[in-house]
Coordinates of C-alpha atoms in Angstrom, one line a residue:
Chain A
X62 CA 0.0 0.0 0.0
X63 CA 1.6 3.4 -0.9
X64 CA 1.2 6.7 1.0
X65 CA -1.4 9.1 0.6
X66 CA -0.5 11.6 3.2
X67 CA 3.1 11.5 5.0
X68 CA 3.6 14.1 7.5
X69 CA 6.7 14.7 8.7
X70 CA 7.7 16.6 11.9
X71 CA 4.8 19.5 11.7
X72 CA 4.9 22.7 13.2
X73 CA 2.5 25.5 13.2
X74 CA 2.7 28.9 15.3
X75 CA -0.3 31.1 15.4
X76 CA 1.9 34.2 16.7
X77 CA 2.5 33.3 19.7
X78 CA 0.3 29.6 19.9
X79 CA 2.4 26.2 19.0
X80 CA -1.1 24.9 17.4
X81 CA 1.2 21.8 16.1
X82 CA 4.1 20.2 17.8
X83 CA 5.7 18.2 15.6
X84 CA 3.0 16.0 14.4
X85 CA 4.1 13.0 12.1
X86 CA 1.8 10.5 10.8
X87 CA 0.5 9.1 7.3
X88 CA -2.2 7.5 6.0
X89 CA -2.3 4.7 3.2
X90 CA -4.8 5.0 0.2
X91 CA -8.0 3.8 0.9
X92 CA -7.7 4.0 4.5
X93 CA -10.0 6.1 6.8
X94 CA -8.6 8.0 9.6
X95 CA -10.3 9.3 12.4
X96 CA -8.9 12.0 14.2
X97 CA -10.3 13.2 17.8
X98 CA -9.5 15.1 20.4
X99 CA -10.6 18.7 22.4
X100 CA -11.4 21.7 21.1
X101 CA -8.0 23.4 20.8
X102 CA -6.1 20.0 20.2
X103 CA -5.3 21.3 16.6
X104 CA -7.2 18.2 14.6
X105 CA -8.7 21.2 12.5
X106 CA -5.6 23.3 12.1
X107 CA -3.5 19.5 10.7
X108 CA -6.7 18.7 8.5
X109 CA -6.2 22.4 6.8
X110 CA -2.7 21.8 6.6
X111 CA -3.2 19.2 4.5
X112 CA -5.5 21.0 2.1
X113 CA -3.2 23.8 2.6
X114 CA -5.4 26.1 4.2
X115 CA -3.0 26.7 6.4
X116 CA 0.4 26.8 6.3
X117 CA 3.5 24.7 7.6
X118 CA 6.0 26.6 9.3
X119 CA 8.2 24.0 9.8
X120 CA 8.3 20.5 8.8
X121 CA 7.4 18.4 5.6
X122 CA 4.0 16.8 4.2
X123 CA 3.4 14.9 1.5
X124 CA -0.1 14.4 -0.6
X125 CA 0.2 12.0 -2.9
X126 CA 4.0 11.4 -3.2
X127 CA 4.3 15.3 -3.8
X128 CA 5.9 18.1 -1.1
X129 CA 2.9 20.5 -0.5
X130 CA 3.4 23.7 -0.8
X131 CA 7.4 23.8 -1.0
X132 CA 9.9 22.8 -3.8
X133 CA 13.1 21.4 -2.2
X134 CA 16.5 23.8 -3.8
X135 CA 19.5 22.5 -2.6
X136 CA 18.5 22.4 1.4
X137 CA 16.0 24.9 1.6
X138 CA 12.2 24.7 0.6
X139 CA 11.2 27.1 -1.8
X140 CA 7.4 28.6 -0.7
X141 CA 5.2 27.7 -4.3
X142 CA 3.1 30.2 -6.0
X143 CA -0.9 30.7 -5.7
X144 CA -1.5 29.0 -9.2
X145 CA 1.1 25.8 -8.3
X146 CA -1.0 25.5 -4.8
X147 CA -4.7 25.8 -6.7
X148 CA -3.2 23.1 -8.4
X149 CA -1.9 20.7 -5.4
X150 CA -5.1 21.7 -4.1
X151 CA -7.3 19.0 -6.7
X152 CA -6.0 16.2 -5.4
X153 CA -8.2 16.7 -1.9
X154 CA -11.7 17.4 -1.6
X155 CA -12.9 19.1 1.2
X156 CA -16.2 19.4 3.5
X157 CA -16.5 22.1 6.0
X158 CA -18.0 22.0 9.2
X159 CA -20.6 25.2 8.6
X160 CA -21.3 23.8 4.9
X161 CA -19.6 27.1 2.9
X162 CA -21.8 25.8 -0.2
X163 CA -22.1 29.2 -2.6
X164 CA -25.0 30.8 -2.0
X165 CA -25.9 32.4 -4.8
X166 CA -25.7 28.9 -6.5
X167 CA -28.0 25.8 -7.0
X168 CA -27.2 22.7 -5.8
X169 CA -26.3 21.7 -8.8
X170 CA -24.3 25.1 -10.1
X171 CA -22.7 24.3 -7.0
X172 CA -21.3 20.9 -7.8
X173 CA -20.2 21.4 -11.4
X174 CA -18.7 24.7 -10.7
X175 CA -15.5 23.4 -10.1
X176 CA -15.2 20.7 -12.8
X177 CA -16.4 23.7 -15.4
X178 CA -14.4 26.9 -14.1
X179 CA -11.3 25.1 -12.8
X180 CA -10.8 21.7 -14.5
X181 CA -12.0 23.4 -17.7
X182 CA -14.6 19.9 -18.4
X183 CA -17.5 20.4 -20.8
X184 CA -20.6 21.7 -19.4
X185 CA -23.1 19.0 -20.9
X186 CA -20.1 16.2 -19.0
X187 CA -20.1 18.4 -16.2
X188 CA -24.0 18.3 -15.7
X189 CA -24.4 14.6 -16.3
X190 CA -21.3 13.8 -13.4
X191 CA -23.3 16.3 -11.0
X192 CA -26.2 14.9 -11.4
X193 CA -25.2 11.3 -10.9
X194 CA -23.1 13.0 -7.9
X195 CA -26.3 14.5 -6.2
X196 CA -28.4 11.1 -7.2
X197 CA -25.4 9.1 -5.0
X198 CA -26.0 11.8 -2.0
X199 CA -29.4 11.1 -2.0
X200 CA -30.7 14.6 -3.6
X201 CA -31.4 14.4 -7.3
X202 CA -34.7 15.8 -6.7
X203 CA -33.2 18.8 -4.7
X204 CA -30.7 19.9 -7.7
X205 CA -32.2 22.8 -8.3
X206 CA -33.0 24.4 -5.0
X207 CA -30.6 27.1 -3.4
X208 CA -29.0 26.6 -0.3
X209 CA -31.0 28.3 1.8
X210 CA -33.9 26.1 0.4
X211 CA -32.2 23.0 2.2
X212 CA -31.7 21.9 5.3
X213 CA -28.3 21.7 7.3
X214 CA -27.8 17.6 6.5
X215 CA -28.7 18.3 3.3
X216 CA -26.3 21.2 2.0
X217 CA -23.6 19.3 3.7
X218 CA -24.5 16.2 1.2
X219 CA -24.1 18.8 -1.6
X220 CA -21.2 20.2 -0.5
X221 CA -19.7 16.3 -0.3
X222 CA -21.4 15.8 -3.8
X223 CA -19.3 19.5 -5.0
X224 CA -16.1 17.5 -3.4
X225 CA -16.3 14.4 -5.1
X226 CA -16.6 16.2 -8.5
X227 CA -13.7 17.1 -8.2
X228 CA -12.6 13.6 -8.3
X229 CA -9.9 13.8 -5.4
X230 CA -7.7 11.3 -4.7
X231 CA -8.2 12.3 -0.5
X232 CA -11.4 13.6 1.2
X233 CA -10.9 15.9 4.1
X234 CA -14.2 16.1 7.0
X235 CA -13.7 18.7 9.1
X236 CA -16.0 18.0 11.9
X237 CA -19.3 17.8 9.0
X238 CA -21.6 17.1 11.5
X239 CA -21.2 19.3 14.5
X240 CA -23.3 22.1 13.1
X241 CA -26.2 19.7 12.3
X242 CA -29.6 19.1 14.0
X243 CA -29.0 15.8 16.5
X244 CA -31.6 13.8 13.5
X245 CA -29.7 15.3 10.6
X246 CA -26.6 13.9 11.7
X247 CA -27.3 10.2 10.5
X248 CA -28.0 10.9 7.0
X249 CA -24.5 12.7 6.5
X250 CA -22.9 9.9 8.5
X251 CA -24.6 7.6 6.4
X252 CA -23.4 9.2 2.8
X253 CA -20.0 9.5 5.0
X254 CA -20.1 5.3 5.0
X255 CA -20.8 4.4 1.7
X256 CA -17.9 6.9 0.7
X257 CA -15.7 4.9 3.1
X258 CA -16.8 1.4 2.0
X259 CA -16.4 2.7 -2.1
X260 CA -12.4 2.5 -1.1
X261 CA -12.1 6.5 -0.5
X262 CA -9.2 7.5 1.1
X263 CA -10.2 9.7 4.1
X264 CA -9.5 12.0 7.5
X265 CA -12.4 13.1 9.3
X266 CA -11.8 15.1 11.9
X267 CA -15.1 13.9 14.3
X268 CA -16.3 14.0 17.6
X269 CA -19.2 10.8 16.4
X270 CA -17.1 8.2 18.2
X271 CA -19.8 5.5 17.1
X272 CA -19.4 6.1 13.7
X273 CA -15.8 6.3 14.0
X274 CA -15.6 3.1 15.6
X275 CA -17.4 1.3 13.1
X276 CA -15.8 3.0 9.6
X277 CA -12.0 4.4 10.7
X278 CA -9.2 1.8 10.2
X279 CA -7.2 4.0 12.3
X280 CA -7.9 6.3 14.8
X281 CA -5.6 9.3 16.3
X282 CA -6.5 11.3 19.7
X283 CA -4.9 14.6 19.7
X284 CA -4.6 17.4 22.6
X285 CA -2.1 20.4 23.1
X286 CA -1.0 19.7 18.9
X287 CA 0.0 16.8 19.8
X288 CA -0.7 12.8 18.2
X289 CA -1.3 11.9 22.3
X290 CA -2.1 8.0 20.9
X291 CA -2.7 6.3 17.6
X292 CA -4.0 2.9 17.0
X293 CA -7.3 0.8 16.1
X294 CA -10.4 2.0 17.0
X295 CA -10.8 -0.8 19.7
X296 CA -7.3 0.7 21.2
X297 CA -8.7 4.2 21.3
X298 CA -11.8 3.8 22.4
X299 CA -12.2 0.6 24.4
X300 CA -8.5 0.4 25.9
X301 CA -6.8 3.8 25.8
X302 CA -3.9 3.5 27.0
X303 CA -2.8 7.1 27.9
X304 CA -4.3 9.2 30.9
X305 CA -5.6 12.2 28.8
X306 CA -7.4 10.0 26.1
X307 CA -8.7 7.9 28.8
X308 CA -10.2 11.0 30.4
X309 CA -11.4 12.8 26.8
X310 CA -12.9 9.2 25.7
X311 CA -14.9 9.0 29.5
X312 CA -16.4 12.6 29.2
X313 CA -17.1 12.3 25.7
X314 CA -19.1 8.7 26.4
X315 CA -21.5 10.2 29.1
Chain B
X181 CA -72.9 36.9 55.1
X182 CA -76.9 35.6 55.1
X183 CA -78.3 34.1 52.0
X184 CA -80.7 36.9 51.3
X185 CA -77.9 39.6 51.8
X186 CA -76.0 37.2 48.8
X187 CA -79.0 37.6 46.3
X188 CA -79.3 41.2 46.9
X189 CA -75.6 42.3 46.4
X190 CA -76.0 39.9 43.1
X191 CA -79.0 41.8 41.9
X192 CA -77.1 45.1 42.7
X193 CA -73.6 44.3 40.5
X194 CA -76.7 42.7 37.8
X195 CA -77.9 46.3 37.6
X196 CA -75.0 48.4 37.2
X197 CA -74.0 45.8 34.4
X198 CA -77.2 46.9 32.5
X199 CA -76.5 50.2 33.0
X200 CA -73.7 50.5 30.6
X201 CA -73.8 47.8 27.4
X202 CA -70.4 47.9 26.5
X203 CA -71.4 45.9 23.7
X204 CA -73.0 48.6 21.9
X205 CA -70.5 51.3 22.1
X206 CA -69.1 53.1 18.9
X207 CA -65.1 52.7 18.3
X208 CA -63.6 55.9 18.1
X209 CA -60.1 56.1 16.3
X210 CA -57.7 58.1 18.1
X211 CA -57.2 61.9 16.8
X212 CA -54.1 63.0 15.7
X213 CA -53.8 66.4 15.9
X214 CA -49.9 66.8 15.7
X215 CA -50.3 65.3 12.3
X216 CA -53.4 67.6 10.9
X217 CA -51.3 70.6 12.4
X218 CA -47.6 70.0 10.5
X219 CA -49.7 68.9 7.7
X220 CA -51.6 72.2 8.0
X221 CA -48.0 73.8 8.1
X222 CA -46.9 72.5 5.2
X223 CA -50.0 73.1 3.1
X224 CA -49.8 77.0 3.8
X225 CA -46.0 77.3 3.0
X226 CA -46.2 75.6 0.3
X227 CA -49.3 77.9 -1.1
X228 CA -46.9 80.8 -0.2
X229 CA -44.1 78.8 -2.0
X230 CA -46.1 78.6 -4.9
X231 CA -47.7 82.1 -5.0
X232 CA -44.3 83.1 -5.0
X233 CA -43.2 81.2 -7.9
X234 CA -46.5 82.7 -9.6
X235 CA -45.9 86.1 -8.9
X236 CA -42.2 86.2 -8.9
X237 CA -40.0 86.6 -12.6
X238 CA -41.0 83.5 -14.0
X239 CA -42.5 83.4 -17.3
X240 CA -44.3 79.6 -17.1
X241 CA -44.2 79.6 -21.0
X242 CA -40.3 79.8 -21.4
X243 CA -39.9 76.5 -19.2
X244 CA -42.5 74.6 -21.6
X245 CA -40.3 75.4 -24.6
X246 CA -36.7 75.1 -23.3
X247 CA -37.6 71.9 -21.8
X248 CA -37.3 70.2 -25.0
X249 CA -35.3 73.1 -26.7
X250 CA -32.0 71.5 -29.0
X251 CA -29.3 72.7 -26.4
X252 CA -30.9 71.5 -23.3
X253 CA -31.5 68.3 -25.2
X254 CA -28.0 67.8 -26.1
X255 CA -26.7 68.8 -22.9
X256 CA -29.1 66.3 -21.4
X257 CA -27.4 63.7 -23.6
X258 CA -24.0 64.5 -22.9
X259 CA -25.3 64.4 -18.8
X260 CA -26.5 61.2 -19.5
X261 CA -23.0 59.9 -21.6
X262 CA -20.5 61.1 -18.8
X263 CA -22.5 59.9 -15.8
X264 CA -22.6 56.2 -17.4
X265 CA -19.2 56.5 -18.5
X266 CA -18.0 58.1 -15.9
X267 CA -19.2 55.6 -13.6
X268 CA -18.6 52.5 -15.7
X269 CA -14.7 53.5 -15.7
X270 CA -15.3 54.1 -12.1
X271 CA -16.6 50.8 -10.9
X272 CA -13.7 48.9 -12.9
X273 CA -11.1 51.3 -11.5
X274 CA -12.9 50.7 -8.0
X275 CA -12.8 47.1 -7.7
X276 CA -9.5 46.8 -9.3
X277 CA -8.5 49.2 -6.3
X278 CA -10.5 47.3 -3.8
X279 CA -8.8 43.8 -5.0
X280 CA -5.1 45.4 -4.4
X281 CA -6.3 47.1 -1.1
X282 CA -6.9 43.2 0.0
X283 CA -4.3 41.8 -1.6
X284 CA -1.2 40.4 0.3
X285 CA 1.3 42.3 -1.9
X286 CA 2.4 45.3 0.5
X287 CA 3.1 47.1 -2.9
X288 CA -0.5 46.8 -4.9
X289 CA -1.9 47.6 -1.2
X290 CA 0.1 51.0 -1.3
X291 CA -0.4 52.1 -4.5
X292 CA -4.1 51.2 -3.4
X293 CA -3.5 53.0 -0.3
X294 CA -2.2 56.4 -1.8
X295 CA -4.6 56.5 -4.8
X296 CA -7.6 56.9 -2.3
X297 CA -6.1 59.1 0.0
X298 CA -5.0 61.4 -3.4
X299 CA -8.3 61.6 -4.6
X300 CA -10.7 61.7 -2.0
X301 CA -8.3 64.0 -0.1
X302 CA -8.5 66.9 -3.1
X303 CA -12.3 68.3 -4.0
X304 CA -13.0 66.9 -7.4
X305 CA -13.4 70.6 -9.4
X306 CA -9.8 71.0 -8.6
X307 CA -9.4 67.6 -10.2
X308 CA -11.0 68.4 -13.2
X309 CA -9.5 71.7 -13.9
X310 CA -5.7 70.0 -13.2
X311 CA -6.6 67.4 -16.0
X312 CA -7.8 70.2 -17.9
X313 CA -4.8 72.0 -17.7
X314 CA -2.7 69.1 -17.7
X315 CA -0.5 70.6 -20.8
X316 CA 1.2 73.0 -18.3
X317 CA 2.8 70.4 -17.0
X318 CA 3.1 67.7 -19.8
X319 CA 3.2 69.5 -22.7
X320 CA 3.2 66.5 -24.8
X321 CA 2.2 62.3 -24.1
X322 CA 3.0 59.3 -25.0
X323 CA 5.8 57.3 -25.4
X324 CA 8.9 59.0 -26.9
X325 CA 9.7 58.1 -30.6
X326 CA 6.8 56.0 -30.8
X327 CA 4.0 58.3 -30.6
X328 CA 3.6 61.4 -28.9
X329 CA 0.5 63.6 -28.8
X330 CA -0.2 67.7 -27.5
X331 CA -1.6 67.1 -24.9
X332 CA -4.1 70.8 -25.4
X333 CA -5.3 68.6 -28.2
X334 CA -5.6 65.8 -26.1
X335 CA -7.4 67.2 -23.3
X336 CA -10.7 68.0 -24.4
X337 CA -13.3 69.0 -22.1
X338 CA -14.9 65.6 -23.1
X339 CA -11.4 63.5 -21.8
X340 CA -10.6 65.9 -19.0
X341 CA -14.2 65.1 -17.4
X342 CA -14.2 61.5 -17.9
X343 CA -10.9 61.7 -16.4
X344 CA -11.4 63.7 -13.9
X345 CA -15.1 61.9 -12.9
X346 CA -13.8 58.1 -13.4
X347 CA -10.7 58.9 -11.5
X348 CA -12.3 60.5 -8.8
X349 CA -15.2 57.9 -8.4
X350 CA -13.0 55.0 -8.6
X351 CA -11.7 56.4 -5.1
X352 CA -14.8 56.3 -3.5
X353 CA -16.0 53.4 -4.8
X354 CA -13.0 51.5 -4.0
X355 CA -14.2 51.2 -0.1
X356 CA -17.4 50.5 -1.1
X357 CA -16.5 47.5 -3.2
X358 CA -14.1 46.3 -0.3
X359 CA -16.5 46.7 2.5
X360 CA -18.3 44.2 0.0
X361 CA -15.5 41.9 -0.1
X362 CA -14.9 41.9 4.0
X363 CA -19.0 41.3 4.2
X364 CA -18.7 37.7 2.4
X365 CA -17.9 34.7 5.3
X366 CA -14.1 33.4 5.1
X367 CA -15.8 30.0 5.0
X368 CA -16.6 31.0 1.1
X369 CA -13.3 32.1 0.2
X370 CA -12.2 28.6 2.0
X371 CA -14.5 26.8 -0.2
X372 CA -13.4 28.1 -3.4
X373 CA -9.7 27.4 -2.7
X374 CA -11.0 23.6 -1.7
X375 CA -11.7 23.0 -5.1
X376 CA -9.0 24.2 -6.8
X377 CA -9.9 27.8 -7.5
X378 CA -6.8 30.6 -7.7
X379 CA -7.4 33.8 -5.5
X380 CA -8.9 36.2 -8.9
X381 CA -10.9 33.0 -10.2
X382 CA -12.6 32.8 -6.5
X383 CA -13.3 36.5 -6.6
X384 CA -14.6 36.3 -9.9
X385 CA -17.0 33.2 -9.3
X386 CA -18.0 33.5 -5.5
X387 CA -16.7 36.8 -3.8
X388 CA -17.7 39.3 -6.0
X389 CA -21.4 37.9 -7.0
X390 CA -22.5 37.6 -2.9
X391 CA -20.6 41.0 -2.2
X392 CA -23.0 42.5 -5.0
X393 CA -25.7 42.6 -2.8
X394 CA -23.6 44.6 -0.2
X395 CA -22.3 47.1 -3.3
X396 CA -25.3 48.2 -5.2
X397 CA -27.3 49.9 -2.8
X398 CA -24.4 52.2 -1.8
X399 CA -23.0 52.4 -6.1
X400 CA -26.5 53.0 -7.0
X401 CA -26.4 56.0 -4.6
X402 CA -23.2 57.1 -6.3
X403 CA -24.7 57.1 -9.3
X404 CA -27.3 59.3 -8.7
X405 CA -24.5 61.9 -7.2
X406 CA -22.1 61.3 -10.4
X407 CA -25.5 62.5 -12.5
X408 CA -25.1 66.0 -11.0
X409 CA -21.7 65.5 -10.5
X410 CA -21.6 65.8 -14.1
X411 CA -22.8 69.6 -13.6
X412 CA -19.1 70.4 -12.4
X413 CA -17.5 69.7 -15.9
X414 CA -19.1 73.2 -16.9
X415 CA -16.1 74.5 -15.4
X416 CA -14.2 73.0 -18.2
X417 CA -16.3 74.5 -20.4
X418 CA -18.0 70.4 -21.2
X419 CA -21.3 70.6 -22.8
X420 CA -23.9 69.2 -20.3
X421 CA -27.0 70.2 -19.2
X422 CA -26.2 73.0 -16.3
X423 CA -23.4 74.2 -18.8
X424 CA -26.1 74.5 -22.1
X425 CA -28.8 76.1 -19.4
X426 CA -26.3 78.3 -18.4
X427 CA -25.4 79.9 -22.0
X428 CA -28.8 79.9 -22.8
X429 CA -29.8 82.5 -19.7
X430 CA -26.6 84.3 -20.1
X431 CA -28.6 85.6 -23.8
X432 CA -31.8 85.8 -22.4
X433 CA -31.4 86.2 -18.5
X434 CA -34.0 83.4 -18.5
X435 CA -32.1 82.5 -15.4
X436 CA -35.0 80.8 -12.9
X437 CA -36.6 79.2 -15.8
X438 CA -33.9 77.3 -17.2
X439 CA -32.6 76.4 -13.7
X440 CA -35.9 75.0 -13.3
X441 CA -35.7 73.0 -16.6
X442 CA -32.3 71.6 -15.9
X443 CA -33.6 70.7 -12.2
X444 CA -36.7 68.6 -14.0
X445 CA -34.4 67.0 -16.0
X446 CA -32.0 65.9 -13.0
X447 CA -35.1 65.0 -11.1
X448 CA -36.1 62.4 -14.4
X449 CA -32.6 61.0 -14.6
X450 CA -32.5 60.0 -11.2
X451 CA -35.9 58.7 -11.1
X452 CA -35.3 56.7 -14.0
X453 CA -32.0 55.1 -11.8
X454 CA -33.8 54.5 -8.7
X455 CA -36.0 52.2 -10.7
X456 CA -33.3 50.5 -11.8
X457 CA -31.3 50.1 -8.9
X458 CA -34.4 48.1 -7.7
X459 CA -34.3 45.8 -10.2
X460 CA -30.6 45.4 -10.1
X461 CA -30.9 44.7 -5.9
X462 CA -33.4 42.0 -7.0
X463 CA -31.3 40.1 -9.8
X464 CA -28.7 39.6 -6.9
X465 CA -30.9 38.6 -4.2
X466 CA -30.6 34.9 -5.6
X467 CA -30.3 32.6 -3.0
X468 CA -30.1 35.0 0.2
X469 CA -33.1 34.4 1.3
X470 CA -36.2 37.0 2.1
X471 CA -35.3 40.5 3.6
X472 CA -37.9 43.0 4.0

């Protein structure tokens, strides 16, 4: 199995914060990761990392066997420029915590945006994908609606559906269900499972420790921008073996 | 308390109900009488106003036919041509202006920086007549041995305005067009990148279109003060409507009336663009929802 991700030694300062302390990990393709941990821990700030949201101050990471966001001269990394980052950007999709669908879009406008105006696909191609894309996410009917038409569970299943047309070789979930209703969580979850089960590669950054347990391969706990423990999803969350995710996993369970 | 004592206290309070039926009462609305007082007010001033008007030198006739007279036609027109061009010229300079303000280059933000001080920091008739007279200090443009130009030639009162308006505007509208950019969430500049979009491309596609809705009412309100704006390019000697009203009275010292005709046709211009601003507010409403 070859690398997806490889993270090597990661360090990120907001001014004065260390929101990352050397964090190294990597996941394989078609593996899904789970990352937990408090508010604060930096799960968020290493998920935008990746997608390059944010960036590295020191340290290396790789997406797809290629150095994000640097080229190596001599012993130095060279910072890229906006249009060589837009481009490292296609390999992962992203889905936001509040949504971020375009507004003043459809459902659908929303979805083959990308493939039109960035990967330069033929609008009639473009259309079919999306629609197939929004059938998959349950919301064929709903293609033409606005967001502001749909409900929380289901603009987040657009805004997966406006990932995935992308075609990404990565998915990054940045905690997509803590904005939701308590019963529009499951539907999310559930279009969250058949992604995992088609073979996508995938971090989610969640606090649903049920339904990381039953689709993560490999689960992280995070606190102070630290990786406090990795391992199984059994070793996280049945046997911790560290104080501080024993204590996160107990208050989270109650 | 005795039983017979209970029945007659009952009868009593039965009594006084049936002295007043409430249920057949008239409603009577409140009065107002602050209202029928100012509105009182205003009627008489505005019959002194208009006895005034009547009685003052004001021959009624002269407006009638200078309202649709050639020169005050064709100083209309030109009105009408600088204000959209002016504008037009003044939007694209704005949002260019607004895009460097925001951008993370420290020397676009400058430039940016000192453009709008410049020209919202000077009043904009000495603007105009500095491009006006721009030959005293460039006596010729353009590139050396390629082309050059005089620049009195140059200068008409035609490029000096739309210079001098455009230039001027673009100042102002600059901070417009970025308080319109700071109003869209950082979530949707976040979502454009995710999918692959370069900064200009997301501006294009998903900044600019929700920060529309922020921009227009405040543009649309520009445009209705570059319409009389317009009126300052008399001072260089430009053809519109204040400047043609102006030559005519100095002939016939028809002074009030043709005020009065430019002022009708400033008052239809701008009604014309409040109508439109409407419709412009609607066509980028999509997808925000109802606001009253």
């Amino acid at each position: 199995m070859r690398n997806i991700v490889k993270a090597v030694g990661l360090n990120k300062y907001y001014d004065q914060f260390h929101a990352l302390k050397d964090v190294s990990i990597e996941v394989e393709q078609g593996e899904v990761l789970c990352i937990i941990g408090p508010s604060g821990s930096g799960k968020s700030t290493l998920l935008r990392c990746v997608n390059q949201l944010e960036k590295i101050d020191k340290g290396g990471l790789w997406v797809d066997g290629e150095l994000v966001g640097y080229r190596i001269v001599g012993n130095k990394l060279h910072e890229l420029t906006d249009a060589q980052i837009a481009r490292q950007r296609l390999s992962t999709g992203m889905v936001f915590q509040r949504f971020n669908l375009f507004p003043h879009m459809t459902a659908l406008q929303n979805v083959i945006e990308g493939p039109i105006q960035v990967l330069k696909r033929s609008p009639k191609e473009a259309n079919e994908e999306a629609t197939e894309l929004l059938a998959r996410v349950g919301l064929a009917d709903k293609r033409h609606s606005y967001p502001v038409e749909l409900s929380g569970g289901q603009q987040q299943r657009v805004a997966i559906a406006r990932a995935l047309a992308m075609r990404p070789k990565l998915m990054l979930f940045d905690e997509p269900t803590s904005a939701l209703d308590p019963e529009l969580v499951g539907e999310v979850l559930s279009v969250m499972r058949d992604l995992a089960h088609s073979g996508m590669t995938m971090i989610v950054v969640t606090h649903e420790l049920g339904f990381a347990r039953e689709v993560s391969n490999r689960m992280v706990f995070m606190d102070g921008g630290q990786i406090v423990e990795a391992g199984t999803p059994e070793d996280i969350l049945i046997s911790p073996q560290n104080p501080r995710t024993q204590s996160f996993i107990s208050a989270v369970r109650t | 308390m005795n039983q017979n004592q209970a029945e007659q206290l009952q009868a009593e309070r039965r009594k006084t109900e049936n002295a007043f039926d409430i249920t057949q009462y008239e409603h009577v609305p409140r009065r107002y009488y602050g209202r029928i007082f100012f509105a009182t007010l205003i009627i008489v001033a505005l019959a002194g106003l208009a006895r005034a008007f009547a009685n003052g030198q004001i021959e009624w006739g002269y407006i009638g036919q200078f309202l649709t007279s050639e020169a005050i036609l064709w100083g209309l027109l030109n009105t009408i041509i600088m204000s959209i061009l002016a504008m037009v010229l003044g939007v694209v300079i704005g949002v260019i202006t607004a895009i460097m303000r925001m951008s993370a280059n420290p020397i676009l933000r400058y430039v940016a920086i000192t453009y709008t001080w410049l020209f919202r920091g000077t009043p904009l008739i000495l603007q105009l007549l500095l491009w006006f007279n721009l030959a005293l200090i460039f006596p010729v443009i353009g590139i050396p041995g390629v082309f050059e130009i005089d620049t009195v030639s140059l200068m008409t009162p035609f490029v000096a305005a739309l210079l001098g308006l455009s230039i001027n505007q673009g100042a102002y509208t600059a901070e417009v067009v970025r308080a319109g950019l700071l109003s869209v969430d950082t979530g949707q500049y976040e979502a454009a990148k995710s999918i692959g979009m370069p900064r200009l491309q997301a501006l294009r596609r998903v900044i600019l279109p929700q920060a529309m809705r922020v921009i227009i009412p405040p543009v649309g309100n520009e445009f209705i003060s570059m319409v009389k704006m317009t009126s300052l390019a008399s001072v260089i000697q430009y053809s519109e409507l204040l400047h043609n009203a102006q030559n005519i009275y100095y002939a016939n010292a028809r002074v009030m009336e043709l005020l009065i005709v430019a002022g009708i046709w400033y008052l239809a211009v701008v009604t014309v663009l409040s109508f439109g601003q409407s419709r412009l507010e609607l066509r980028f409403a999509r997808g925000a929802g109802k606001r009253s």
